[in-house]
CSV table of C-alpha atoms in Angstrom, one decimal:
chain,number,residue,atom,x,y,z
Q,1186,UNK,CA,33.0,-9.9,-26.3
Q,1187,UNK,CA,30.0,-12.6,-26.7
Q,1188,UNK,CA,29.6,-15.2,-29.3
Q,1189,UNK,CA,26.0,-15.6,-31.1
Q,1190,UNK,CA,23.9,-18.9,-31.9
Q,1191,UNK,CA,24.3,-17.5,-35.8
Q,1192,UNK,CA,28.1,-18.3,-35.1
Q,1193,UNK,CA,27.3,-21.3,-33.6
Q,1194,UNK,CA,25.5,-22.7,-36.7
Q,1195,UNK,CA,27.8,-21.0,-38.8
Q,1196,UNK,CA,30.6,-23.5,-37.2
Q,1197,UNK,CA,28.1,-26.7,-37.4
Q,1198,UNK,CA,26.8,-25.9,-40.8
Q,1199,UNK,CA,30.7,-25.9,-42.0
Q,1200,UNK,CA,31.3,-29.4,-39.5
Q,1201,UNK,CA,29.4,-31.6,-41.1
Q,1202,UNK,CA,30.7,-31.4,-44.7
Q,1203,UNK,CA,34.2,-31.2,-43.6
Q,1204,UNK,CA,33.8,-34.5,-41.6
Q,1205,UNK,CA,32.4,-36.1,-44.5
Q,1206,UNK,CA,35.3,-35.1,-46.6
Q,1207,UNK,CA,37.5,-36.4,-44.0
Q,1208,UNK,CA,35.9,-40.1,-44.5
Q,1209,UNK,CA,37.0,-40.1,-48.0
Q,1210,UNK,CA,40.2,-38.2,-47.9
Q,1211,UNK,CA,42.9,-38.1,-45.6
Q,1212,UNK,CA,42.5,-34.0,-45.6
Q,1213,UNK,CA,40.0,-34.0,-43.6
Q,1214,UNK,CA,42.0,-33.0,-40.6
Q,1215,UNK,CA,43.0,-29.7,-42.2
Q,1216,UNK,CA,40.1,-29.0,-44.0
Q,1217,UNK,CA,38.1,-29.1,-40.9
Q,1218,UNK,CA,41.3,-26.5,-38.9
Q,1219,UNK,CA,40.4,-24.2,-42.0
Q,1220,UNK,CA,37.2,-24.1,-41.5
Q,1221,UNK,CA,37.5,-23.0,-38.4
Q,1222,UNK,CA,40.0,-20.2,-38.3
Q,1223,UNK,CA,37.7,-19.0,-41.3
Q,1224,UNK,CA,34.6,-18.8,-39.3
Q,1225,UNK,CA,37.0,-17.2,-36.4
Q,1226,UNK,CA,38.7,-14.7,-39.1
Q,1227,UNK,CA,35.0,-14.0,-39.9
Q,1228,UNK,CA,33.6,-13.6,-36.2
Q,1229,UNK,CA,36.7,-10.9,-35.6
Q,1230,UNK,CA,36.1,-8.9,-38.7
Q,1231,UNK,CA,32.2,-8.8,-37.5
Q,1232,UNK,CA,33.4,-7.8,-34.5
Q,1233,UNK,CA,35.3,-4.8,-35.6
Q,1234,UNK,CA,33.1,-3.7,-37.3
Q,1235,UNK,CA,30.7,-3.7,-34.7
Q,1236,UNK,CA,29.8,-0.5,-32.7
Q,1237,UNK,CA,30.6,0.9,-29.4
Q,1238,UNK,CA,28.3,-0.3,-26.7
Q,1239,UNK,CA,30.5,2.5,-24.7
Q,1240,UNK,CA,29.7,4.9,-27.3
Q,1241,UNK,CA,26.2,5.3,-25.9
Q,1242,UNK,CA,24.4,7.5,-23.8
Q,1243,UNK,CA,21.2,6.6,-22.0
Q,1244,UNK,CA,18.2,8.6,-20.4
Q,1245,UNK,CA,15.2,7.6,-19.0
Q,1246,UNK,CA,11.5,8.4,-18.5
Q,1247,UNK,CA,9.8,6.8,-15.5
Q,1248,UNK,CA,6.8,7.7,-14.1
Q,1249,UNK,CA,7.3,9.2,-10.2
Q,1250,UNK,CA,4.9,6.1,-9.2
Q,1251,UNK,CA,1.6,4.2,-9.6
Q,1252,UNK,CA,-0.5,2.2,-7.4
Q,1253,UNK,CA,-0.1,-1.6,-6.6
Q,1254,UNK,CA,-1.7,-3.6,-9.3
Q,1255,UNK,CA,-1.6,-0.6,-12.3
Q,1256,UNK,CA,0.9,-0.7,-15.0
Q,1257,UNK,CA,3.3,2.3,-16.1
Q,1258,UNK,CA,4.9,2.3,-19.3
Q,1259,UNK,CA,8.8,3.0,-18.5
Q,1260,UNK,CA,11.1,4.9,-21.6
Q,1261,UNK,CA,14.9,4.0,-21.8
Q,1262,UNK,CA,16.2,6.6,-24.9
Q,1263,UNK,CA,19.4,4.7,-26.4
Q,1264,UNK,CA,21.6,7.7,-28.0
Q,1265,UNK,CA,24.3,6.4,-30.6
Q,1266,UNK,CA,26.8,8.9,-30.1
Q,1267,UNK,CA,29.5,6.8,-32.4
Q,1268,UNK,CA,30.2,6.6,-36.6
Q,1269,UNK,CA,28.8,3.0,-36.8
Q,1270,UNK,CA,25.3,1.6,-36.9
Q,1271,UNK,CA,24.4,0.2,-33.4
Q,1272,UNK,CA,22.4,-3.2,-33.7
Q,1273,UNK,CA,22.1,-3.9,-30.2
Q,1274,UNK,CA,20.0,-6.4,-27.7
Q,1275,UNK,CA,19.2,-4.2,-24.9
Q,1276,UNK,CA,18.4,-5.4,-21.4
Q,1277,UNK,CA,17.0,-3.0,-18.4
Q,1278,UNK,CA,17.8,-4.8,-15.3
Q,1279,UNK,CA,14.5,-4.0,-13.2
Q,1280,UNK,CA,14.3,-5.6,-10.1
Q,1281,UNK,CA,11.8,-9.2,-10.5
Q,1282,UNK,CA,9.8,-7.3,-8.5
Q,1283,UNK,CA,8.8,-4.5,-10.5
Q,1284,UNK,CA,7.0,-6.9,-13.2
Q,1285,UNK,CA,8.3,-6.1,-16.8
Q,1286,UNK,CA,7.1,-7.5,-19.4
Q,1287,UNK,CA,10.0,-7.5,-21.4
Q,1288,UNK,CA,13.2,-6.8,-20.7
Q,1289,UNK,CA,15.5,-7.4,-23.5
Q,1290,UNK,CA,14.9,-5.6,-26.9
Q,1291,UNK,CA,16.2,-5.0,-30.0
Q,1292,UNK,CA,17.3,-1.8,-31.5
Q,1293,UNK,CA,18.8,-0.5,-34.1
Q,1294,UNK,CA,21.0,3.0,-33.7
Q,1295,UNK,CA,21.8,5.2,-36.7
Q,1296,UNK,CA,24.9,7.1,-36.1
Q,1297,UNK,CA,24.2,10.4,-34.2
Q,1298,UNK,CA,20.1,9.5,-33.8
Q,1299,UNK,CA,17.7,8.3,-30.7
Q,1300,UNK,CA,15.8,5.4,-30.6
Q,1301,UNK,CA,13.4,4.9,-27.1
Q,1302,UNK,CA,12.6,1.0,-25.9
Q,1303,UNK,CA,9.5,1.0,-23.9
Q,1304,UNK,CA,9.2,-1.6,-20.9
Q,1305,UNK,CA,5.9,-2.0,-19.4
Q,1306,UNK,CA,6.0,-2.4,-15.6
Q,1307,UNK,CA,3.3,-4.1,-13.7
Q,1308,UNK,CA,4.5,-4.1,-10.1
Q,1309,UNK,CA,3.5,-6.9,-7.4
Q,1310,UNK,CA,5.4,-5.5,-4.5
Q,1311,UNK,CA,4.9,-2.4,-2.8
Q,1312,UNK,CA,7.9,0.4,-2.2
Q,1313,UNK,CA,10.7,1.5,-4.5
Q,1314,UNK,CA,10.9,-0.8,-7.7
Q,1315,UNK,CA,14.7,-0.1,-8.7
Q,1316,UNK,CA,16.9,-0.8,-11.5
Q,1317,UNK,CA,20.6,0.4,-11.9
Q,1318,UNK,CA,22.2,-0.9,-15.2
Q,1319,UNK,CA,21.3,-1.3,-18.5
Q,1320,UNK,CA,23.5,-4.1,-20.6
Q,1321,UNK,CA,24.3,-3.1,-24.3
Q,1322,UNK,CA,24.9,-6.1,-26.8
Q,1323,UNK,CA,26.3,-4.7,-30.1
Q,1324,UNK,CA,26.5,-6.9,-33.3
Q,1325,UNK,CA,28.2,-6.5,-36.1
Q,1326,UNK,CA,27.0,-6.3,-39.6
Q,1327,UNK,CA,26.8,-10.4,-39.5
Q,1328,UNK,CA,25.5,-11.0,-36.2
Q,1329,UNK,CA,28.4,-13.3,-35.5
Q,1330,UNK,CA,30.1,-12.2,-32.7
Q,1331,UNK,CA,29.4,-8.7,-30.4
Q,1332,UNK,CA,30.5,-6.4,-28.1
Q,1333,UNK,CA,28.9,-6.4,-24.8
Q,1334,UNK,CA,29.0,-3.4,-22.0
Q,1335,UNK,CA,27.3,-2.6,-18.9
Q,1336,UNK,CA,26.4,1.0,-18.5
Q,1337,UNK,CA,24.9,3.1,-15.4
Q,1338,UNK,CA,21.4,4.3,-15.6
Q,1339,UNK,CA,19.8,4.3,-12.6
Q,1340,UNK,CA,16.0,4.9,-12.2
Q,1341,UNK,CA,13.4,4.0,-9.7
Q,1342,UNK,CA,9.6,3.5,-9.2
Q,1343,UNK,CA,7.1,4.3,-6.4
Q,1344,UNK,CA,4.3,1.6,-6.2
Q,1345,UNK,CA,2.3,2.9,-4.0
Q,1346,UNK,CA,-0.7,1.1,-1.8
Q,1347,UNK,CA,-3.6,0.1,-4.1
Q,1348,UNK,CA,-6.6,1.4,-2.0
Q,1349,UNK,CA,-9.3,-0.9,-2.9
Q,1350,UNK,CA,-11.0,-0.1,-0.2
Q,1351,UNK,CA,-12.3,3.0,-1.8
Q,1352,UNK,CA,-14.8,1.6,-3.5
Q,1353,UNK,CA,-17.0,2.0,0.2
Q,1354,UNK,CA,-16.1,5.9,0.3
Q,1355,UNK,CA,-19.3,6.9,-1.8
Q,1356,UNK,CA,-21.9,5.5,0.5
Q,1357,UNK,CA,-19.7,6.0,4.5
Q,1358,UNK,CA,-20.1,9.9,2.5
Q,1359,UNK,CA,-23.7,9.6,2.1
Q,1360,UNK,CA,-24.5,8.6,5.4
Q,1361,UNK,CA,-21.7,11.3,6.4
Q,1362,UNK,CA,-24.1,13.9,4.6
Q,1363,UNK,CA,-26.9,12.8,6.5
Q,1364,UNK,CA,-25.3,12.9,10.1
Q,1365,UNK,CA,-23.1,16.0,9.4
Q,1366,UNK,CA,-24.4,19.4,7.7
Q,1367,UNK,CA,-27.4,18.4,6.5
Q,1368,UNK,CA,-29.8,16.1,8.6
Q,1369,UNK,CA,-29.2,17.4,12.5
Q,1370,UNK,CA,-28.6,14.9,15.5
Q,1371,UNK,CA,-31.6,16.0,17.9
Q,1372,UNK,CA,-29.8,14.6,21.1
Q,1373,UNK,CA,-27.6,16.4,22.8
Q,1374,UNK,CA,-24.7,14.4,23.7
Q,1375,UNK,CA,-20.8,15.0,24.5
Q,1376,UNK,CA,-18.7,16.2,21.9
Q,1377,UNK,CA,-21.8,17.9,19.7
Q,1378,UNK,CA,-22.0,21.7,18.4
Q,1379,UNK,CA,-24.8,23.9,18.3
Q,1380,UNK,CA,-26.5,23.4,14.6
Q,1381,UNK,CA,-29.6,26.1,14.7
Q,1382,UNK,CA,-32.6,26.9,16.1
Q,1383,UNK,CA,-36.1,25.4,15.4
Q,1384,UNK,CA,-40.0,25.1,16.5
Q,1385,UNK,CA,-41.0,22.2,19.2
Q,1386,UNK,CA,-42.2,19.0,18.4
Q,1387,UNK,CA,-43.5,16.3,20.2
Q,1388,UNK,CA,-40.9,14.1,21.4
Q,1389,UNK,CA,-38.0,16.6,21.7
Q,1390,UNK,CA,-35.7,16.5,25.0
Q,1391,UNK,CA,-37.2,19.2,27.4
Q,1392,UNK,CA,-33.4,19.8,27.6
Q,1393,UNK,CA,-33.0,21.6,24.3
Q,1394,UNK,CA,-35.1,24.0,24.5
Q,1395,UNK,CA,-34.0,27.4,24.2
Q,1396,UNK,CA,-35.8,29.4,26.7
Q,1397,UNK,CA,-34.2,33.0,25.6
Q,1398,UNK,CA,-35.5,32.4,22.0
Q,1399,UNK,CA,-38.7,31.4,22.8
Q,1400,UNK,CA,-39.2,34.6,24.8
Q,1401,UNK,CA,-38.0,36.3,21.9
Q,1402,UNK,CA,-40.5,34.7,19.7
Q,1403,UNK,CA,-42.9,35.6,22.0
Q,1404,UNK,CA,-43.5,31.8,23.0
Q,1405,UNK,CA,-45.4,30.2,26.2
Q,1406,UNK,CA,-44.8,27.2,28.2
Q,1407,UNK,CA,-47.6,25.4,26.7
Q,1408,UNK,CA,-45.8,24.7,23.8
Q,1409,UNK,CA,-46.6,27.4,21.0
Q,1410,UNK,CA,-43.7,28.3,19.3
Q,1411,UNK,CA,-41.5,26.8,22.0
Q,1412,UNK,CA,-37.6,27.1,20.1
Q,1413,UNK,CA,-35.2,24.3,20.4
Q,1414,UNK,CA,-31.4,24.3,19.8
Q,1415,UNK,CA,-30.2,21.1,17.5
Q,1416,UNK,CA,-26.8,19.7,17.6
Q,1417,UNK,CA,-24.6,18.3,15.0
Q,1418,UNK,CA,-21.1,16.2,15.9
Q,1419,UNK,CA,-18.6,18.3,16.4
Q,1420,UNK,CA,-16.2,19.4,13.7
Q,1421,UNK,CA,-12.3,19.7,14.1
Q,1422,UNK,CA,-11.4,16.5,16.2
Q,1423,UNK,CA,-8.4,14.9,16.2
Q,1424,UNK,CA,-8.0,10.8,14.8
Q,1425,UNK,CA,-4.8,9.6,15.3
Q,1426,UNK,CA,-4.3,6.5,13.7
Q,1427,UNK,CA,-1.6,4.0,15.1
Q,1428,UNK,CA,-0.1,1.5,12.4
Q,1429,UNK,CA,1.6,-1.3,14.3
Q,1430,UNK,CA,4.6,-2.7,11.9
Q,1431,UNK,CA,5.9,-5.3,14.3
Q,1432,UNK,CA,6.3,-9.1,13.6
Q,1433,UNK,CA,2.5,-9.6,13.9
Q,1434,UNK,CA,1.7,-7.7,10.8
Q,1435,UNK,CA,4.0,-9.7,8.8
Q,1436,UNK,CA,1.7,-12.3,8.8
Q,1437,UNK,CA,-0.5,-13.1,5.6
Q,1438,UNK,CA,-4.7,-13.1,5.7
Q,1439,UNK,CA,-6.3,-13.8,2.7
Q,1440,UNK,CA,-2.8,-13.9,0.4
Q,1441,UNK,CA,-2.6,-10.2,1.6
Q,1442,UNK,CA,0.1,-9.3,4.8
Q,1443,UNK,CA,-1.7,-7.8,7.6
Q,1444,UNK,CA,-0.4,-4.7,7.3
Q,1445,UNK,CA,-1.5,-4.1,4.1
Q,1446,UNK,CA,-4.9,-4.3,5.3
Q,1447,UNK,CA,-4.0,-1.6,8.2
Q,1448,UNK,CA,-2.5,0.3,5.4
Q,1449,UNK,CA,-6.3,-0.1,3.3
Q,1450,UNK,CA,-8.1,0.8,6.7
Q,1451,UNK,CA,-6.4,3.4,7.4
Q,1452,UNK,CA,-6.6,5.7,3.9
Q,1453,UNK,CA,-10.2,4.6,4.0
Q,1454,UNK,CA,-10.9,6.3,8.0
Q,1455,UNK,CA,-8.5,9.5,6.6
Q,1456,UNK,CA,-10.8,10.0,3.3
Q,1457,UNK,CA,-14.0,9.7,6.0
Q,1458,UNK,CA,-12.3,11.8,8.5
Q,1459,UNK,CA,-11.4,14.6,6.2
Q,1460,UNK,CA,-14.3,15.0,4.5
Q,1461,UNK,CA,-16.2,15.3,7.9
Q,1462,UNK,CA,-13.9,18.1,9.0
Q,1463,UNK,CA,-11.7,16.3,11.4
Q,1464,UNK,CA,-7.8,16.5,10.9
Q,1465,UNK,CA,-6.2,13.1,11.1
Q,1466,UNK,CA,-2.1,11.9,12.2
Q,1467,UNK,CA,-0.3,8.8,11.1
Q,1468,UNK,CA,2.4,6.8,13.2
Q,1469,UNK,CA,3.6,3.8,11.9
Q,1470,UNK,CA,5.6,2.2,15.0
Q,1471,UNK,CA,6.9,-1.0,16.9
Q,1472,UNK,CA,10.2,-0.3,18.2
Q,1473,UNK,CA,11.4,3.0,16.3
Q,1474,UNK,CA,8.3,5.5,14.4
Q,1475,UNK,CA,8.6,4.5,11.2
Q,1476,UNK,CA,6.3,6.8,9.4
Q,1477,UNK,CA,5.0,10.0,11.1
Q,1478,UNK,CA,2.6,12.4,9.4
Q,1479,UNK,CA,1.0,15.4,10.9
Q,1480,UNK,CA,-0.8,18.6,10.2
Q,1481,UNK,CA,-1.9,17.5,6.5
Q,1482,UNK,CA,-5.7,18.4,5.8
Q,1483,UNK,CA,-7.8,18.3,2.3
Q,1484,UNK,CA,-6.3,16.3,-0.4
Q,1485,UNK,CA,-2.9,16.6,0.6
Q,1486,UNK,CA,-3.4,14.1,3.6
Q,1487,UNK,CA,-4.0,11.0,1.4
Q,1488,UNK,CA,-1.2,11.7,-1.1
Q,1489,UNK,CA,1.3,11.7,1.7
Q,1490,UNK,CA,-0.4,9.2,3.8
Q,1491,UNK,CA,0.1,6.9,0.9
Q,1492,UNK,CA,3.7,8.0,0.0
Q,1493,UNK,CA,4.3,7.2,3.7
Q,1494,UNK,CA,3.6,3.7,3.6
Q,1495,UNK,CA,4.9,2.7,0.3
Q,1496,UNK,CA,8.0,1.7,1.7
Q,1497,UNK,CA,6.8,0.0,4.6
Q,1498,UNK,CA,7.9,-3.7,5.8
Q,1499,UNK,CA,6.9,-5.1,8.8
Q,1500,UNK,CA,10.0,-5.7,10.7
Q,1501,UNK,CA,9.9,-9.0,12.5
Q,1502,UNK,CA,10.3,-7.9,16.0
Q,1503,UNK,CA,8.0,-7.3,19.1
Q,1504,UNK,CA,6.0,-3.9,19.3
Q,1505,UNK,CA,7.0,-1.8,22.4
Q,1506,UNK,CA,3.5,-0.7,23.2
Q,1507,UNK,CA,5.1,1.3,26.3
Q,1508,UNK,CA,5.9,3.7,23.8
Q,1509,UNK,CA,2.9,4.3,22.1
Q,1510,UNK,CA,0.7,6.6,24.6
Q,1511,UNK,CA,3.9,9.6,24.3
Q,1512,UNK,CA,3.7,9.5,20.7
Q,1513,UNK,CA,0.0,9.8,20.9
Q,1514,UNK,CA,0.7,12.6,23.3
Q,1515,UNK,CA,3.3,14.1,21.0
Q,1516,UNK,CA,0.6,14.6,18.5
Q,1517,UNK,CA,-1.9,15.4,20.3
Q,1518,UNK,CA,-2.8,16.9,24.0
Q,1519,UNK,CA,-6.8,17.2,23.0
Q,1520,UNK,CA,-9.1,14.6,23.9
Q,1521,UNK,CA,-9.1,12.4,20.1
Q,1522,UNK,CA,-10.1,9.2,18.3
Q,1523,UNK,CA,-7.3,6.8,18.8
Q,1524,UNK,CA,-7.0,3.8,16.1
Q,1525,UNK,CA,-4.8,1.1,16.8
Q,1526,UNK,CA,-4.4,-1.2,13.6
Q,1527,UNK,CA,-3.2,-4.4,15.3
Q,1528,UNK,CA,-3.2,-7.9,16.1
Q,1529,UNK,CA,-5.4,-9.7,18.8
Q,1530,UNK,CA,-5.3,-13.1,18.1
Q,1531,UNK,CA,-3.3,-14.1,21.3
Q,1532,UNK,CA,-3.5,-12.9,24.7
Q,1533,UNK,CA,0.3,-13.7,24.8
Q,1534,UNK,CA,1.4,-10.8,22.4
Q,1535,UNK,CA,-1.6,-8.6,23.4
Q,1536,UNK,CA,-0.2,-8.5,26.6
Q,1537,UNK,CA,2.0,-5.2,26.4
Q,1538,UNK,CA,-1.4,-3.8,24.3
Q,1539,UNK,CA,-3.6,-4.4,27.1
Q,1540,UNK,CA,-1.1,-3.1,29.6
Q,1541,UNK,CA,-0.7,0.7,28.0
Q,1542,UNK,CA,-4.7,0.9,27.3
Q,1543,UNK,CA,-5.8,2.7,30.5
Q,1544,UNK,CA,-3.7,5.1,29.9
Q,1545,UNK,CA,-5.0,5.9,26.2
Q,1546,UNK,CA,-8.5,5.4,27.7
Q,1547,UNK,CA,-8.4,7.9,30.2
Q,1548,UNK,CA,-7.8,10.8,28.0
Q,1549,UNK,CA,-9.0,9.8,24.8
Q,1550,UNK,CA,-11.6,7.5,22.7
Q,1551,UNK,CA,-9.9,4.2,21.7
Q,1552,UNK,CA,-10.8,1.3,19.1
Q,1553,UNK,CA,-8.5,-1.9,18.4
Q,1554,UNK,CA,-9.2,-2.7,14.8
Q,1555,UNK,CA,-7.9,-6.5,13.9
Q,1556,UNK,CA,-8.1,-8.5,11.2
Q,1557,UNK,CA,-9.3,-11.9,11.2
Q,1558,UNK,CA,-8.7,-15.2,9.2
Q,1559,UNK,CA,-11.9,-16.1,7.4
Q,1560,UNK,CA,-9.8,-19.7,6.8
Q,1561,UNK,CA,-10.1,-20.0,10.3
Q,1562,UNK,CA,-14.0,-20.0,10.9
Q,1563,UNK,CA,-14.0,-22.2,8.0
Q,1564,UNK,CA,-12.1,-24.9,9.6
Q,1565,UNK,CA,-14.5,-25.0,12.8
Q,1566,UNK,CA,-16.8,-26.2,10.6
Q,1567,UNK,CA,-15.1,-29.0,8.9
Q,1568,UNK,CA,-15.0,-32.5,10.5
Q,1569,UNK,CA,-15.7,-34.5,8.3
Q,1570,UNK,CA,-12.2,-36.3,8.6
Q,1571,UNK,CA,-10.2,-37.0,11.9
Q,1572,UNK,CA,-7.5,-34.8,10.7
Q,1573,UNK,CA,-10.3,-32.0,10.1
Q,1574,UNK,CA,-11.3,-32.5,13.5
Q,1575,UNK,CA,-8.2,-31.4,15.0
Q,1576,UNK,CA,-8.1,-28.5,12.8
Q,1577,UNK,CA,-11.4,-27.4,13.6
Q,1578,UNK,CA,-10.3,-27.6,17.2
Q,1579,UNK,CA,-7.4,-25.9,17.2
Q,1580,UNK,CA,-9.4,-23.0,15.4
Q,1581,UNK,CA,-12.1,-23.2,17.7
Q,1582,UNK,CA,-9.1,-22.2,20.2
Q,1583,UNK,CA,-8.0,-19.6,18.2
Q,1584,UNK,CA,-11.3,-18.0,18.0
Q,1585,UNK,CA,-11.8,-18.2,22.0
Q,1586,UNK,CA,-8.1,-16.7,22.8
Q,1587,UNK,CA,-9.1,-14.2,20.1
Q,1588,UNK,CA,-12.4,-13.1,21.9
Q,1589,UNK,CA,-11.1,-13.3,25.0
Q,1590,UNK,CA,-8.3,-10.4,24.1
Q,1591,UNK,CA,-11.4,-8.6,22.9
Q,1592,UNK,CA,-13.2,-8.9,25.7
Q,1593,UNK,CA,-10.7,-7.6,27.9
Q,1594,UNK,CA,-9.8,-5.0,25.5
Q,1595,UNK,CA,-13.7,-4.0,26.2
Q,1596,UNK,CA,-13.1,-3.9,29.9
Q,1597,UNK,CA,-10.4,-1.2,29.9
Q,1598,UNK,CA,-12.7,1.2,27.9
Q,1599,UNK,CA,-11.8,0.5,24.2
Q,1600,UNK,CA,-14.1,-0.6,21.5
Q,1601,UNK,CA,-12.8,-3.7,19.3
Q,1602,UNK,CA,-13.7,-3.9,15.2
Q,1603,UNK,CA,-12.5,-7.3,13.8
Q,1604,UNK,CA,-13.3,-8.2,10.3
Q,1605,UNK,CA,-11.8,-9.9,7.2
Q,1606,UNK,CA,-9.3,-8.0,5.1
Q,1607,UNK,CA,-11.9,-7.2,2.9
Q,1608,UNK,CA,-14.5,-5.8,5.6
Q,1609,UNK,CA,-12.4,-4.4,8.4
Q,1610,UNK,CA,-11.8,-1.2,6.4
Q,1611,UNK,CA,-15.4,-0.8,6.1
Q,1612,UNK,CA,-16.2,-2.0,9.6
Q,1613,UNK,CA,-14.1,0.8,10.6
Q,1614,UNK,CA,-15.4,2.9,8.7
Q,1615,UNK,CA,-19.1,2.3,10.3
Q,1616,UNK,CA,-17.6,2.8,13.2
Q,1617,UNK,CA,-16.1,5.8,13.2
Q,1618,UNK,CA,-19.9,7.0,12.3
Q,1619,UNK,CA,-21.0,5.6,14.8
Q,1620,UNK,CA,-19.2,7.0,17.1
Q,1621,UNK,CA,-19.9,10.3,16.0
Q,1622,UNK,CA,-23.7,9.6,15.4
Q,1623,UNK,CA,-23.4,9.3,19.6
Q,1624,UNK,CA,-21.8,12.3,20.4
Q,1625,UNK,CA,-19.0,10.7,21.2
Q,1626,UNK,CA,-16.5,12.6,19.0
């Protein structure tokens, strides 16, 4: 049972011309005890005949999920399966996180009929948005006092990674184009196929020409219709990308957690990847694989990659890097593009990274994507007050322990892309074209 603010007033609108009475009579004391039990005689009969709240039954229609940042439109159907007219305050109990607009609502129930509430959900948290219980206020025909109930209706919401970063895919494609398929790398380098055949030109490597065509074009040595092969990068490689979801990616760059950014990096280097013909692997990892996906090609590789990271947290513990190079190997025994989404900022907790590199390097082509504090380069360049000057030196610090990691990440055969959030997925991006613009792929 709950009382309303209409009974409230109901018993103060009655108060005050009772206790005015009771100044000039001596029956104010009873008049004001009558008043009372009437508005209570009142509140019971509006609560009999008040419907059900149990007398309900409740559905839902929730959208299987969205990305970060959109807004779905969630359905609760209220069914009135009573013989009274349900005036009811209804509240959906969505977790904070999940961003409703509104969560109580009015509704009214004929007997036997359907009504639907709409909630619009604008998630700011990644994962599974929950809610489990529904709360049913029924009125009675006076709105004085109601019958309240909580009933069961679970439902959920996928808010998946938001994927900004695709706004870079159209032009990494066009270069893509150009390098792969359509404009031939001349050089000959490791890791190319053979493209076609076509006619000598001045400044082609001696190396590529074909001497068996030639002869069958009926060719000569000095040059007239002298074939050479092309090459294009090679097709089918492996890029296995390695999310690390330790303690370190916890930490917030930009008002966005570092692994978020690994998360935007990553779906940016798989929609590259794919589209160039290499198949691409997912491990999420610091002390246990969180996420592992493998063998997905063609559209079905982002969808999962990014229902594989929705529920991601970074778990506030140390990385065991020892680890890493036998997953790698349990996805892969061919020689692949390695990405390891991680933090250099310290030599300190780079120190188990640097210590399992030469054995990834050996066998495979590795890059150490980080992302970097733009704050930080800021405050090197602010001393304009003695406390400015001590920030700018301790991120002066920050910025040489952070190269220095690099540089010795460099040393054991590994390239390094650092950027802010907003340019390390495209940094990466450039790289990977890079690398297979060399041959090196």
């Amino acid at each position: 049972m709950a009382v309303t603010g209409r009974f409230v007033l109901l018993v103060l609108a009655g108060v005050v011309p009772v206790l005015l009475l009771s100044l000039a009579t001596e029956a104010g004391g009873w008049a004001l005890l009558g008043w009372l039990l009437l508005a209570v005689v009142l509140g019971v009969a509006d609560l009999a005949a008040a419907a059900s709240p149990r007398s309900v039954l409740l559905a839902r229609d929730v959208p299987a999920r969205i990305r970060l940042g959109e807004t779905a439109r969630a359905r609760l159907f209220v069914t009135n399966t009573g013989s009274r007219t349900l005036r009811a305050l209804v509240r959906d109990a969505w977790q904070p996180s999940a961003g409703a607009a509104a969560s109580r609502l009015r509704l009214t129930v004929p007997p036997g009929e359907r009504r639907a509430a709409d909630i619009d959900l604008t998630p700011f948290r990644r994962g599974e948005r929950r809610t489990e219980q529904v709360t049913i206020r029924s009125v009675g025909p006076l709105g004085l006092w109601a019958r309240q109930a909580t009933l069961n209706a679970p439902g959920s919401l996928c808010v998946l990674p938001p994927f900004h970063a695709r706004r870079h895919l159209p032009s990494r494609l066009a270069r893509l184009r150009e390098l792969d398929g359509r404009t031939s790398v001349m050089v000959r380098g490791q890791g190319t196929e053979f493209d076609s055949l076509r006619e000598y030109v001045r400044g082609d490597d001696v190396r590529s020409i074909d001497w068996r065509a030639t002869a069958r074009r009926g060719g000569s040595p000095a040059g007239q219709q002298v074939m050479v092969r092309t090459w294009r990068p090679e097709r089918d490689r492996r890029v296995v990308v390695v999310l690390d979801t330790g303690r370190t990616s916890a930490a917030r760059v930009d008002d966005e957690p570092r692994l978020d950014t690994g998360f935007e990096a990553s779906l940016l280097l798989a929609a590259l990847a794919t589209r160039a013909g290499d198949r691409v692997d997912l491990l999420a990892y610091d002390r246990r694989i969180r996420a592992r996906l493998h063998g997905s090609t063609g559209p079905e590789l982002l969808s999962r990659m990014v229902d594989a990271m929705a529920p991601l947290e970074p778990d506030l513990i140390e990385t065991d890097w020892t680890a890493v190079p036998a997953q790698v190997r349990a996805l892969t025994s061919q020689r692949s593009l390695v990405v390891l989404l991680t933090s250099i900022d310290a030599s300190g907790s780079s120190r188990g990274l640097l210590s399992v590199l030469p054995q990834l390097t050996r066998q495979h082509v590795v890059v150490v994507a980080s992302v970097t504090d733009p704050g930080v380069l800021a405050a090197t360049l602010d001393r304009r007050t003695r406390d400015a000057v001590y920030r700018a030196a301790a991120a002066e610090r920050a910025l040489l322990d952070t190269e220095r990691v690099a540089a010795a990440i460099r040393r054991l055969g590994a390239d390094v892309v650092t950027g802010a959030p907003a340019d390390l997925p495209p940094a990466l991006a450039d790289r990977y074209l890079a690398l297979k613009a060399a041959g090196r792929l």
